[in-house]
Amino acid sequence: QVPLKPGRSLMDWIRLTKSGKDLTGLKGRLIEVTEDELSKHNKKEDCWICIRGFVYNVTPYMEYHPGGEDELMKAAGTDGTDLFDQVHRWVNYESMLKECLVGRMAVKPIAAPKALKAFAYVIFFLQQIPEDEIVVYCFYLCLCSRFCKICSVSIMPEVSTVDIFYDWFQTDSLVTIVIYTKQKDMNAELVIVDCQDKRLRGEIIMNDHSYLVEVDLDHAVSEDVAVNIAEKVGKVEIILSKKDNIHWKMLGQPSEGHNTFIKRTDRGLFYRKCQLVSKTEVTHDTKLFCLMLPKGTHLRVPTGQHVYLKQIIAGTEVVKPYTPVLPFLPLDFQEPPCHDGVRIYLMIKIYSHGLFTQALDHLQIGDYIFVSNPEGNFKKSQVQTSEDLVLLAGGTGFTPMVKLLNFALTEVSCLRTVKLIFFNKTEDDILWRNQLEQLALKDERFEVQFILSQPTKDWVGKQGKISSSLLSELVKRSRRDSKVLICICGPAPFTEQGVQYLKDLGYSQEEIHAFTA
Ligand code: FAD
Ligand code: NAP
């Protein structure tokens, strides 16, 4: 993120796109763009970028890009799809840049692959096409396949071969879909099911790939969906209750992505509508939002992962990431941890000029908001092998630490020390201070240290900003060779500087996990 000039916020951009101004310079005409043409538009004052086969004139967007002009220029005059997917595939560019659409990439003839040639020959024999027309057929087929690739990667994703498949069977009252993943450590967090209005979508996460079952069901089912997982053999059952006791001839009409095993980055983000059921104050500017998942949804957000919320603001889809927390910290270890799988809790700071958080704050109880599948690269196994866990949080960078603390203190027996170093501007900004202090009293492994950057003169605790000297004083191994994991999250510069200081202090890359987008 870079500081943007005044008048260059996302809201200002949305206003500009609604102003009726010709942002492409083509007076609303859509054109076919050749690679050669695209490459000519590679300057700040004339910049075109191709994303998934569509070309955008991003010149007017330059000053509004939150990542800065230089970042955008990396893709100037080229196909920026991979770069875009690496940095923020969740940003809904189709909506944000629709007024900048120049057109599609022109299709370039390519050599016919062998399979296509063979296919063309079959057509030739069946249809008695004169032999000299076969070349035309080959070209036509190539064009089709190329076109599909350009239109959308999801039409022809790079399908990996893997031994995963599904089957289904029925009784008078139930329909059971069985997915044989053969993954030994299959668990509830890796299975995401949405079954609403006769549409079933079941996604199984397998590292950076996912397997999808997606059909329009043959008949109606009730809202209750059960998910059973045989963890050791990796068998997943999705059990649906028939609304009427009739025999189904088929499971349903498969969708485009049905029965595919592809990279997760090649699947679009899936959203479901969740209802706001409560909103409670945490501090003067931060609230705990409780969202209810729809009936028929099975979704557990793993520790350390975030979701994306989507709202339509001034007619434009806006998406922002948020990290689910628990309703409270694990103070009572007698009670099982509260992961009911029905509600999602989000601790969100409302910025007075924030586009998304202002809209969020205006939601009424009972209103709906779109919530995506979880994402993130944190792995619980990083904690499971550690003896010392250090959490460095800045402001709402505390949110990933909530589930992490819960997991560490309730499920990781090898941990000897857990320390949260929590940076805030003022005392009033400290999130869940009371709960954290109580937790420290309850569990002797846990220690919390608050550091304020803008304290009042009454503050007797530590003050300052994240720095090498502060970290060398506060981040310590409990024994000389103990295995340590340091997790850090906060404003981007806070995280970047923190990681650098830790490296300078001799901590290795493997000992540091930074939460970023
Ligand atoms: P924006 O409109 O983006 O503005 C935010 C504030 O910054 C405003 O005061 C605005 O005036 C100012 N501002 C905006 N852009 C600039 C600029 N370029 N220069 C100077 N000032 C600027 N937040 C949470 O509260 N809770 C979470 O759990 C959480 N989880 C996150 C997880 C991830 C992975 C990431 C990347 C971020 C997370 N965030 C979280 C932050 C969240 O995604 C939003 O960025 C945040 O809510 C602000 O959104 P907004 O649209 O309201 O604010
Ligand atoms: P904030 O109140 O502005 O700041 C919290 C603390 O961080 C303050 O002590 C502040 O000190 C310090 N800080 C801010 N900018 C700094 C910088 N450039 N260098 C060093 N220290 C700095 O924080 P916030 O408004 O809650 O923002 C939280 C941030 O965390 C957001 O940017 C959000 O996107 C991010 N976040 C990320 C994730 C994730 O998973 N990636 C999850 C949740 C939140 P000063 O007095 O110097 O400002």
Coordinates of C-alpha atoms and ligand atoms in Angstrom, one line a residue:
Q1 CA 0.0 0.0 0.0
V2 CA 1.2 3.5 -0.8
P3 CA -0.2 6.8 0.3
L4 CA -2.6 8.1 -2.3
K5 CA -3.1 11.8 -3.2
P6 CA -6.2 13.4 -1.8
G7 CA -9.2 12.7 -4.0
R8 CA -7.8 9.4 -5.1
S9 CA -9.6 7.0 -2.8
L10 CA -11.6 4.0 -3.9
M11 CA -14.8 6.0 -3.4
D12 CA -13.4 8.7 -5.7
W13 CA -12.6 6.1 -8.3
I14 CA -16.1 4.7 -8.1
R15 CA -17.5 8.2 -8.5
L16 CA -15.3 8.7 -11.6
T17 CA -16.4 5.5 -13.1
K18 CA -20.1 6.5 -12.7
S19 CA -19.5 10.0 -14.1
G20 CA -20.0 9.0 -17.7
K21 CA -16.5 10.1 -18.7
D22 CA -14.9 8.1 -21.5
L23 CA -12.2 6.3 -19.6
T24 CA -10.9 4.1 -22.4
G25 CA -10.6 6.8 -25.0
L26 CA -12.6 4.6 -27.4
K27 CA -16.0 6.3 -26.8
G28 CA -17.6 3.0 -25.5
R29 CA -16.4 0.9 -28.5
L30 CA -14.9 -2.5 -27.7
I31 CA -12.1 -3.7 -29.9
E32 CA -10.0 -6.8 -30.6
V33 CA -6.5 -6.2 -29.3
T34 CA -3.5 -8.0 -30.8
E35 CA -0.4 -8.7 -28.7
D36 CA 1.4 -6.2 -30.8
E37 CA -1.1 -3.5 -30.1
L38 CA -1.2 -4.3 -26.4
S39 CA 2.6 -4.0 -26.1
K40 CA 2.5 -0.4 -27.5
H41 CA 0.4 0.8 -24.5
N42 CA 3.2 0.4 -22.0
K43 CA 3.6 3.9 -20.6
K44 CA 2.1 5.6 -17.5
E45 CA 0.2 8.0 -19.6
D46 CA -1.0 5.3 -21.9
C47 CA -1.2 1.9 -20.2
W48 CA -3.2 -1.1 -21.2
I49 CA -3.2 -4.4 -19.3
C50 CA -4.7 -7.8 -20.2
I51 CA -6.3 -9.8 -17.4
R52 CA -7.8 -13.2 -18.3
G53 CA -8.1 -12.3 -22.0
F54 CA -9.7 -8.9 -21.4
V55 CA -7.8 -5.7 -22.0
Y56 CA -8.2 -2.7 -19.8
N57 CA -6.9 0.9 -20.3
V58 CA -5.7 1.4 -16.7
T59 CA -4.2 4.9 -17.4
P60 CA -7.0 6.8 -15.6
Y61 CA -6.8 4.2 -12.7
M62 CA -3.0 4.8 -12.1
E63 CA -3.3 7.3 -9.3
Y64 CA -6.1 5.4 -7.6
H65 CA -4.2 2.0 -7.4
P66 CA -3.7 1.3 -3.7
G67 CA -0.5 -0.6 -4.5
G68 CA 1.0 2.4 -6.3
E69 CA 1.7 3.2 -10.0
D70 CA 5.0 1.3 -10.1
E71 CA 3.2 -1.9 -9.1
L72 CA 0.6 -1.4 -11.9
M73 CA 3.3 -0.6 -14.4
K74 CA 4.9 -4.0 -13.9
A75 CA 2.1 -5.4 -16.2
A76 CA 2.0 -2.4 -18.6
G77 CA 1.4 -3.6 -22.2
T78 CA 1.4 -7.3 -21.2
D79 CA -0.8 -10.1 -19.9
G80 CA -0.9 -9.3 -16.2
T81 CA -3.0 -12.3 -15.1
D82 CA -0.3 -14.1 -13.2
L83 CA 0.9 -11.0 -11.5
F84 CA -2.6 -10.1 -10.6
D85 CA -3.4 -13.6 -9.2
Q86 CA -0.2 -13.5 -7.1
V87 CA -0.9 -10.1 -5.5
H88 CA -4.7 -9.9 -5.2
R89 CA -6.8 -12.3 -7.2
W90 CA -9.7 -11.5 -4.8
V91 CA -10.0 -8.0 -6.1
N92 CA -13.1 -7.9 -8.3
Y93 CA -11.4 -6.1 -11.2
E94 CA -14.3 -6.9 -13.6
S95 CA -16.5 -4.6 -11.5
M96 CA -13.9 -2.0 -10.6
L97 CA -12.4 -1.6 -14.1
K98 CA -15.5 -2.2 -16.2
E99 CA -15.5 1.4 -17.5
C100 CA -11.8 0.8 -18.6
L101 CA -12.5 -2.2 -20.8
V102 CA -10.9 -1.8 -24.2
G103 CA -11.9 -5.3 -25.5
R104 CA -10.7 -8.8 -25.8
M105 CA -7.4 -10.1 -26.9
A106 CA -7.4 -11.2 -30.6
V107 CA -7.0 -14.9 -31.1
K108 CA -3.7 -15.9 -32.6
P109 CA -3.6 -19.0 -34.9
I110 CA -1.5 -21.8 -33.3
A111 CA -0.2 -25.1 -34.6
A112 CA -2.9 -27.8 -34.2
P113 CA -2.1 -30.2 -31.5
K114 CA -2.1 -33.9 -32.4
A115 CA -5.3 -34.7 -30.6
L116 CA -7.2 -31.9 -32.3
K117 CA -5.9 -33.1 -35.7
A118 CA -7.2 -36.6 -34.9
F119 CA -10.5 -35.2 -33.9
A120 CA -10.7 -33.2 -37.1
Y121 CA -10.0 -36.3 -39.1
V122 CA -12.9 -38.1 -37.3
I123 CA -15.2 -35.3 -38.3
F124 CA -13.8 -35.5 -41.8
F125 CA -14.6 -39.2 -42.1
L126 CA -18.0 -38.9 -40.5
Q127 CA -19.1 -35.9 -42.5
Q128 CA -17.3 -36.7 -45.8
I129 CA -15.6 -33.4 -45.8
P130 CA -13.3 -32.9 -48.7
E131 CA -9.7 -33.5 -47.6
D132 CA -8.5 -30.0 -48.4
E133 CA -11.0 -28.6 -45.9
I134 CA -9.4 -30.5 -43.1
V135 CA -6.9 -27.7 -42.5
V136 CA -9.7 -25.3 -42.1
Y137 CA -11.3 -27.6 -39.5
C138 CA -8.0 -27.9 -37.6
F139 CA -7.7 -24.2 -37.5
Y140 CA -11.3 -23.8 -36.3
L141 CA -10.8 -26.3 -33.5
C142 CA -7.6 -24.6 -32.4
L143 CA -9.4 -21.3 -32.4
C144 CA -12.1 -22.7 -30.2
S145 CA -9.7 -24.2 -27.6
R146 CA -7.6 -21.1 -27.6
F147 CA -10.7 -18.9 -27.3
C148 CA -12.0 -20.9 -24.3
K149 CA -8.6 -20.5 -22.6
I150 CA -8.6 -16.8 -23.1
C151 CA -12.2 -16.2 -22.1
S152 CA -11.8 -17.8 -18.7
V153 CA -9.3 -20.1 -17.1
S154 CA -12.2 -21.9 -15.4
I155 CA -13.5 -23.2 -18.7
M156 CA -10.3 -25.1 -19.4
P157 CA -8.3 -25.2 -16.1
E158 CA -5.1 -27.0 -15.9
V159 CA -6.5 -30.3 -14.6
S160 CA -4.1 -32.2 -12.5
T161 CA -4.3 -36.0 -12.5
V162 CA -5.1 -37.3 -9.1
D163 CA -6.8 -40.3 -7.7
I164 CA -9.8 -38.6 -6.3
F165 CA -13.4 -39.3 -7.3
Y166 CA -16.9 -39.3 -6.1
D167 CA -19.9 -41.6 -6.0
W168 CA -23.5 -41.2 -4.8
F169 CA -26.2 -43.4 -3.5
Q170 CA -29.7 -43.0 -2.1
T171 CA -32.2 -44.4 0.3
D172 CA -35.9 -43.5 0.4
S173 CA -35.1 -40.3 2.4
L174 CA -31.4 -39.6 2.0
V175 CA -28.9 -38.9 -0.8
T176 CA -25.3 -39.4 0.1
I177 CA -22.4 -38.2 -2.0
V178 CA -19.1 -39.9 -1.1
I179 CA -15.8 -38.3 -2.1
Y180 CA -12.8 -40.6 -1.9
T181 CA -9.8 -38.2 -1.4
K182 CA -7.3 -40.7 -0.2
Q183 CA -5.8 -37.9 1.9
K184 CA -5.0 -39.2 5.3
D185 CA -5.3 -36.0 7.3
M186 CA -8.7 -35.0 5.9
N187 CA -10.6 -32.9 8.4
A188 CA -13.7 -30.7 8.8
E189 CA -11.8 -27.5 7.9
L190 CA -10.9 -28.9 4.5
V191 CA -14.5 -29.6 3.5
I192 CA -16.7 -26.6 2.4
V193 CA -20.3 -27.4 1.5
D194 CA -23.0 -25.1 0.3
C195 CA -26.4 -26.5 -0.5
Q196 CA -29.1 -24.0 -1.1
D197 CA -32.1 -24.0 -3.6
K198 CA -31.3 -27.3 -5.2
R199 CA -27.7 -26.3 -5.9
L200 CA -25.0 -28.3 -4.2
R201 CA -21.4 -27.2 -4.1
G202 CA -18.8 -29.3 -2.2
E203 CA -15.2 -28.2 -2.3
I204 CA -12.4 -30.3 -0.8
I205 CA -9.2 -28.5 -0.1
M206 CA -6.0 -30.4 -0.8
N207 CA -3.0 -28.2 -0.2
D208 CA -3.0 -25.6 -3.1
H209 CA -5.5 -27.6 -5.1
S210 CA -9.1 -28.3 -4.6
Y211 CA -11.7 -30.9 -5.8
L212 CA -15.2 -29.7 -6.6
V213 CA -18.5 -31.5 -6.8
E214 CA -21.1 -29.0 -8.1
V215 CA -24.5 -29.9 -9.5
D216 CA -28.0 -28.6 -9.8
L217 CA -29.7 -31.4 -7.8
D218 CA -32.3 -33.6 -9.5
H219 CA -34.9 -32.9 -6.8
A220 CA -35.3 -30.6 -3.8
V221 CA -33.6 -31.4 -0.5
S222 CA -34.1 -30.0 3.0
E223 CA -31.8 -27.4 4.5
D224 CA -30.1 -29.8 6.8
V225 CA -26.8 -31.1 5.4
A226 CA -24.6 -33.4 7.3
V227 CA -20.9 -33.9 6.6
N228 CA -19.1 -37.0 7.8
I229 CA -15.4 -37.4 7.5
A230 CA -13.4 -40.6 7.9
E231 CA -10.1 -38.9 8.6
K232 CA -7.8 -41.9 8.4
V233 CA -8.9 -42.9 4.9
G234 CA -9.9 -39.5 3.7
K235 CA -13.5 -40.4 2.9
V236 CA -15.9 -37.5 2.9
E237 CA -19.7 -38.0 3.0
I238 CA -22.2 -35.2 2.2
I239 CA -25.6 -36.3 3.4
L240 CA -28.7 -34.6 2.0
S241 CA -32.3 -35.2 3.1
K242 CA -34.8 -35.6 0.3
K243 CA -37.8 -33.3 0.5
D244 CA -40.0 -35.9 -1.2
N245 CA -39.4 -39.6 -0.9
I246 CA -39.0 -40.2 -4.6
H247 CA -36.3 -42.1 -6.5
W248 CA -33.7 -39.9 -8.1
K249 CA -32.6 -40.9 -11.6
M250 CA -29.5 -38.9 -11.4
L251 CA -27.7 -36.7 -8.8
G252 CA -28.3 -33.6 -11.0
Q253 CA -27.0 -31.5 -13.8
P254 CA -23.2 -31.0 -13.4
S255 CA -21.9 -27.4 -13.6
E256 CA -18.8 -26.4 -15.5
G257 CA -16.4 -27.0 -12.6
H258 CA -18.0 -30.2 -11.5
N259 CA -15.6 -33.1 -10.8
T260 CA -12.5 -31.1 -11.3
F261 CA -9.3 -31.1 -9.3
I262 CA -7.5 -27.9 -10.1
K263 CA -5.3 -25.2 -8.4
R264 CA -7.2 -23.1 -5.9
T265 CA -6.0 -20.0 -7.6
D266 CA -7.7 -21.1 -10.8
R267 CA -11.1 -21.3 -9.1
G268 CA -13.0 -18.1 -8.6
L269 CA -13.7 -17.2 -5.0
F270 CA -17.1 -18.6 -3.9
Y271 CA -19.3 -16.4 -1.8
R272 CA -22.4 -17.1 0.2
K273 CA -24.9 -14.7 1.8
C274 CA -24.6 -14.5 5.6
Q275 CA -26.9 -12.6 8.0
L276 CA -25.7 -10.1 10.5
V277 CA -27.0 -11.3 13.9
S278 CA -25.2 -9.0 16.3
K279 CA -22.8 -6.1 16.5
T280 CA -21.1 -5.3 19.8
E281 CA -18.6 -2.7 20.8
V282 CA -15.0 -3.8 21.6
T283 CA -13.4 -0.4 21.8
H284 CA -14.4 3.2 20.8
D285 CA -13.8 2.3 17.1
T286 CA -13.8 -1.5 16.9
K287 CA -16.8 -3.8 16.8
L288 CA -17.4 -7.6 17.0
F289 CA -19.7 -8.6 14.1
C290 CA -21.4 -11.9 14.3
L291 CA -22.5 -13.4 11.0
M292 CA -24.8 -16.4 10.6
L293 CA -23.9 -18.9 7.9
P294 CA -26.9 -19.9 5.8
K295 CA -28.5 -23.3 6.5
G296 CA -27.0 -25.9 4.3
T297 CA -23.5 -24.4 4.6
H298 CA -20.6 -26.3 6.2
L299 CA -17.6 -23.9 6.6
R300 CA -15.0 -23.8 9.3
V301 CA -12.4 -21.0 8.9
P302 CA -9.0 -22.5 9.8
T303 CA -6.7 -20.8 12.4
G304 CA -4.6 -18.1 10.7
Q305 CA -6.8 -17.8 7.6
H306 CA -9.0 -14.9 6.5
V307 CA -12.2 -14.6 4.5
Y308 CA -13.3 -11.9 2.0
L309 CA -16.4 -9.8 2.6
K310 CA -18.2 -8.4 -0.4
Q311 CA -20.6 -5.5 -0.5
I312 CA -22.1 -3.5 -3.3
I313 CA -21.1 0.1 -2.6
A314 CA -22.5 2.8 -4.9
G315 CA -23.2 0.1 -7.5
T316 CA -19.7 -1.4 -7.5
E317 CA -18.7 -4.7 -5.9
V318 CA -16.1 -4.0 -3.2
V319 CA -14.2 -6.8 -1.5
K320 CA -12.0 -6.6 1.6
P321 CA -10.3 -9.3 3.7
Y322 CA -11.0 -10.0 7.4
T323 CA -9.7 -12.6 9.8
P324 CA -12.4 -14.4 11.9
V325 CA -11.9 -14.5 15.6
L326 CA -13.7 -16.3 18.4
P327 CA -16.5 -14.7 20.5
F328 CA -14.0 -14.5 23.4
L329 CA -10.6 -15.8 24.5
P330 CA -10.3 -19.3 25.9
L331 CA -10.6 -18.5 29.6
D332 CA -12.3 -21.6 30.7
F333 CA -10.4 -24.7 29.6
Q334 CA -13.1 -27.0 30.9
E335 CA -15.4 -26.0 28.2
P336 CA -14.7 -27.3 24.7
P337 CA -13.5 -24.5 22.4
C338 CA -16.4 -22.8 20.7
H339 CA -16.3 -23.7 17.0
D340 CA -19.9 -24.1 16.3
G341 CA -19.6 -23.9 12.6
V342 CA -22.8 -21.8 12.4
R343 CA -21.5 -18.3 13.2
I344 CA -18.5 -16.3 12.0
Y345 CA -17.1 -13.6 14.4
L346 CA -15.2 -10.7 13.0
M347 CA -13.5 -8.0 14.9
I348 CA -13.4 -4.9 12.7
K349 CA -12.1 -1.4 13.2
I350 CA -14.4 1.2 11.7
Y351 CA -12.4 4.0 10.0
S352 CA -14.1 7.3 9.9
H353 CA -13.2 7.7 6.2
G354 CA -13.1 4.0 5.4
L355 CA -15.1 3.0 2.4
F356 CA -15.9 -0.6 3.4
T357 CA -16.0 -0.3 7.2
Q358 CA -18.4 2.7 7.0
A359 CA -20.7 0.6 4.8
L360 CA -20.3 -2.3 7.3
D361 CA -21.1 -0.2 10.2
H362 CA -24.3 0.9 8.5
L363 CA -25.6 -2.7 8.2
Q364 CA -28.6 -3.4 10.4
I365 CA -29.1 -6.6 12.3
G366 CA -30.8 -9.0 9.9
D367 CA -29.1 -7.5 6.8
Y368 CA -27.0 -9.8 4.6
I369 CA -23.4 -9.7 3.4
F370 CA -21.4 -12.0 1.2
V371 CA -18.6 -14.1 2.8
S372 CA -16.0 -16.0 0.8
N373 CA -14.3 -19.3 1.3
P374 CA -11.2 -19.0 3.6
E375 CA -7.7 -18.3 2.3
G376 CA -4.3 -17.9 3.8
N377 CA -1.0 -19.7 4.0
F378 CA -0.6 -20.3 7.7
K379 CA -0.2 -23.9 8.8
K380 CA -1.0 -25.1 12.3
S381 CA 1.9 -27.6 12.0
Q382 CA 4.2 -24.5 12.4
V383 CA 3.0 -24.2 16.0
Q384 CA 2.7 -27.9 16.8
T385 CA 6.4 -28.3 16.7
S386 CA 7.3 -25.1 18.6
E387 CA 8.3 -24.7 22.2
D388 CA 8.1 -20.9 22.3
L389 CA 5.4 -18.9 20.5
V390 CA 5.8 -15.1 20.2
L391 CA 2.9 -13.1 18.7
L392 CA 3.6 -9.5 17.6
A393 CA 0.4 -7.6 16.8
G394 CA -0.3 -4.0 15.8
G395 CA -3.9 -2.8 16.2
T396 CA -6.4 -5.1 14.5
G397 CA -3.4 -7.2 13.5
F398 CA -4.5 -8.9 16.7
T399 CA -7.3 -10.8 14.9
P400 CA -5.3 -13.8 13.6
M401 CA -3.7 -14.1 17.1
V402 CA -7.1 -14.9 18.7
K403 CA -7.6 -18.3 17.2
L404 CA -3.9 -18.9 17.3
L405 CA -3.8 -18.3 21.0
N406 CA -6.8 -20.6 21.5
F407 CA -5.2 -23.3 19.5
A408 CA -1.8 -22.9 21.1
L409 CA -3.1 -23.0 24.7
T410 CA -5.7 -25.6 24.3
E411 CA -4.2 -28.1 21.8
V412 CA -0.4 -27.8 21.7
S413 CA 1.2 -29.6 24.6
C414 CA 4.9 -29.0 23.6
L415 CA 4.6 -25.2 24.0
R416 CA 6.3 -23.9 27.1
T417 CA 5.8 -20.1 26.6
V418 CA 3.3 -18.0 24.6
K419 CA 3.9 -14.3 24.6
L420 CA 1.8 -11.6 22.9
I421 CA 3.5 -8.3 22.3
F422 CA 0.6 -5.9 21.4
F423 CA 1.4 -2.5 19.9
N424 CA -1.3 0.2 19.9
K425 CA -1.5 3.9 19.8
T426 CA -3.3 4.5 23.1
E427 CA -4.7 2.6 26.0
D428 CA -8.3 3.0 24.6
D429 CA -7.2 1.2 21.4
I430 CA -6.2 -2.1 23.2
L431 CA -8.5 -4.9 22.1
W432 CA -9.8 -7.3 24.7
R433 CA -7.3 -6.0 27.3
N434 CA -9.2 -7.4 30.2
Q435 CA -9.6 -10.8 28.7
L436 CA -5.9 -10.9 27.8
E437 CA -4.9 -10.0 31.3
Q438 CA -7.2 -12.6 32.8
L439 CA -5.8 -15.2 30.4
A440 CA -2.3 -14.4 31.6
L441 CA -3.4 -14.9 35.2
K442 CA -5.1 -18.2 34.3
D443 CA -2.4 -19.8 32.2
E444 CA 1.2 -19.4 33.4
R445 CA 2.5 -20.2 30.0
F446 CA 0.9 -17.0 28.6
E447 CA 2.3 -13.5 29.0
V448 CA 1.0 -10.3 27.4
Q449 CA 2.9 -7.0 27.0
F450 CA 1.2 -3.8 25.8
I451 CA 3.3 -1.2 24.1
L452 CA 1.8 2.2 23.2
S453 CA 3.1 4.5 20.6
Q454 CA 1.0 7.6 21.6
P455 CA 0.4 7.1 25.4
T456 CA -1.0 9.7 27.8
K457 CA 1.4 10.7 30.6
D458 CA -0.5 8.3 33.0
W459 CA 0.7 5.2 31.1
V460 CA 3.3 3.4 33.2
G461 CA 3.8 0.5 30.8
K462 CA 6.2 0.2 27.9
Q463 CA 6.0 2.8 25.1
G464 CA 7.5 3.1 21.6
K465 CA 7.2 1.7 18.1
I466 CA 8.4 -1.6 16.8
S467 CA 12.2 -1.5 16.8
S468 CA 15.2 -3.7 16.9
S469 CA 16.0 -2.7 20.5
L470 CA 12.5 -3.4 21.7
L471 CA 12.4 -6.8 20.0
S472 CA 15.8 -7.8 21.2
E473 CA 14.7 -7.0 24.7
L474 CA 11.2 -8.7 24.5
V475 CA 11.6 -11.7 22.1
K476 CA 13.6 -14.4 23.8
R477 CA 13.9 -18.2 23.6
S478 CA 13.0 -19.9 26.9
R479 CA 16.1 -22.1 26.4
R480 CA 19.2 -21.5 24.4
D481 CA 18.2 -23.9 21.6
S482 CA 14.4 -24.0 22.0
K483 CA 12.3 -24.0 18.8
V484 CA 10.6 -20.7 18.4
L485 CA 7.8 -19.4 16.1
I486 CA 7.2 -15.7 15.8
C487 CA 4.0 -14.6 14.2
I488 CA 3.5 -10.9 13.2
C489 CA 0.5 -9.0 11.9
G490 CA -0.4 -5.3 11.7
P491 CA -0.1 -2.3 9.3
A492 CA 2.0 -3.4 6.3
P493 CA 5.1 -1.3 7.2
F494 CA 4.9 -2.5 10.8
T495 CA 4.9 -6.1 9.6
E496 CA 7.7 -5.5 7.1
Q497 CA 9.9 -3.7 9.6
G498 CA 9.2 -6.3 12.3
V499 CA 10.3 -9.1 10.0
Q500 CA 13.5 -7.3 9.0
Y501 CA 14.4 -6.6 12.7
L502 CA 13.8 -10.2 13.6
K503 CA 16.0 -11.4 10.7
D504 CA 18.7 -8.9 11.8
L505 CA 18.4 -10.4 15.3
G506 CA 19.3 -13.8 13.9
Y507 CA 15.8 -15.4 13.6
S508 CA 15.5 -17.5 10.4
Q509 CA 12.8 -17.3 7.8
E510 CA 11.3 -20.6 9.1
E511 CA 11.0 -19.1 12.6
I512 CA 8.9 -16.1 11.4
H513 CA 5.4 -16.1 10.0
A514 CA 4.0 -12.8 8.7
F515 CA 0.3 -12.5 8.1
T516 CA -0.4 -10.6 4.9
A517 CA -3.1 -10.5 2.3
Ligands
FAD1 P1 -10.2 2.4 3.5 O1 -11.2 3.1 2.7 O2 -9.2 1.5 2.7 O3 -9.3 3.4 4.4 C1 -8.9 3.0 5.7 C2 -8.4 4.2 6.5 O4 -7.1 4.5 5.9 C3 -9.2 5.5 6.3 O5 -9.0 6.2 7.5 C4 -8.6 6.2 5.2 O6 -8.8 7.5 5.3 C5 -7.2 5.8 5.3 N1 -6.5 5.5 4.0 C6 -6.9 4.7 3.0 N2 -6.1 4.7 2.0 C7 -5.1 5.5 2.4 C8 -3.9 5.9 1.8 N3 -3.5 5.4 0.6 N4 -3.1 6.8 2.4 C9 -3.4 7.3 3.6 N5 -4.6 6.9 4.2 C10 -5.4 6.1 3.6 N6 -9.3 -5.2 9.5 C11 -10.0 -5.4 10.6 O7 -10.5 -4.4 11.2 N7 -10.2 -6.6 11.1 C12 -9.7 -7.7 10.5 O8 -9.9 -8.9 11.0 C13 -8.9 -7.6 9.4 N8 -8.3 -8.6 8.7 C14 -7.5 -8.4 7.6 C15 -6.9 -9.5 7.0 C16 -6.1 -9.3 6.0 C17 -5.4 -10.5 5.3 C18 -5.9 -8.0 5.5 C19 -4.9 -7.8 4.3 C20 -6.5 -6.9 6.0 C21 -7.3 -7.1 7.1 N9 -8.0 -6.0 7.7 C22 -8.7 -6.2 8.9 C23 -8.0 -4.7 7.1 C24 -9.3 -4.6 6.1 O9 -9.1 -5.5 5.0 C25 -9.5 -3.2 5.5 O10 -8.3 -2.8 4.9 C26 -9.9 -2.2 6.6 O11 -11.1 -2.6 7.1 C27 -10.1 -0.8 6.0 O12 -11.1 -0.8 5.0 P2 -11.9 0.4 4.6 O13 -12.4 0.2 3.1 O14 -12.9 0.8 5.6 O15 -10.8 1.6 4.6
NAP2 P1 -3.1 1.4 14.1 O1 -4.0 1.6 15.3 O2 -2.9 2.5 13.1 O3 -1.6 1.0 14.6 C1 -1.4 0.0 15.5 C2 0.1 0.1 16.0 O4 1.0 0.0 14.9 C3 0.4 1.5 16.6 O5 1.2 1.4 17.7 C4 1.0 2.2 15.5 O6 1.9 3.2 15.9 C5 1.8 1.1 14.8 N1 2.1 1.5 13.4 C6 1.3 1.9 12.5 N2 1.9 2.2 11.4 C7 3.2 1.9 11.6 C8 4.4 2.0 10.8 N3 4.3 2.4 9.6 N4 5.5 1.6 11.4 C9 5.6 1.1 12.6 N5 4.5 1.1 13.4 C10 3.3 1.4 12.9 O7 -3.5 0.1 13.4 P2 -4.9 -0.4 12.8 O8 -5.6 0.8 12.2 O9 -5.6 -1.2 13.8 O10 -4.4 -1.2 11.5 C11 -4.2 -2.6 11.6 C12 -3.6 -3.1 10.3 O11 -3.4 -4.5 10.4 C13 -4.4 -2.7 9.1 O12 -3.5 -2.2 8.1 C14 -4.9 -4.1 8.6 O13 -4.9 -4.1 7.2 C15 -3.8 -5.0 9.2 N6 -4.3 -6.4 9.4 C16 -3.8 -7.4 8.7 C17 -4.2 -8.7 8.8 C18 -3.6 -9.8 8.0 O14 -3.9 -10.9 8.2 N7 -2.8 -9.5 7.1 C19 -5.2 -8.9 9.8 C20 -5.8 -7.9 10.5 C21 -5.3 -6.6 10.3 P3 1.9 4.7 15.3 O15 1.5 5.6 16.5 O16 3.2 5.0 14.9 O17 0.9 4.8 14.2

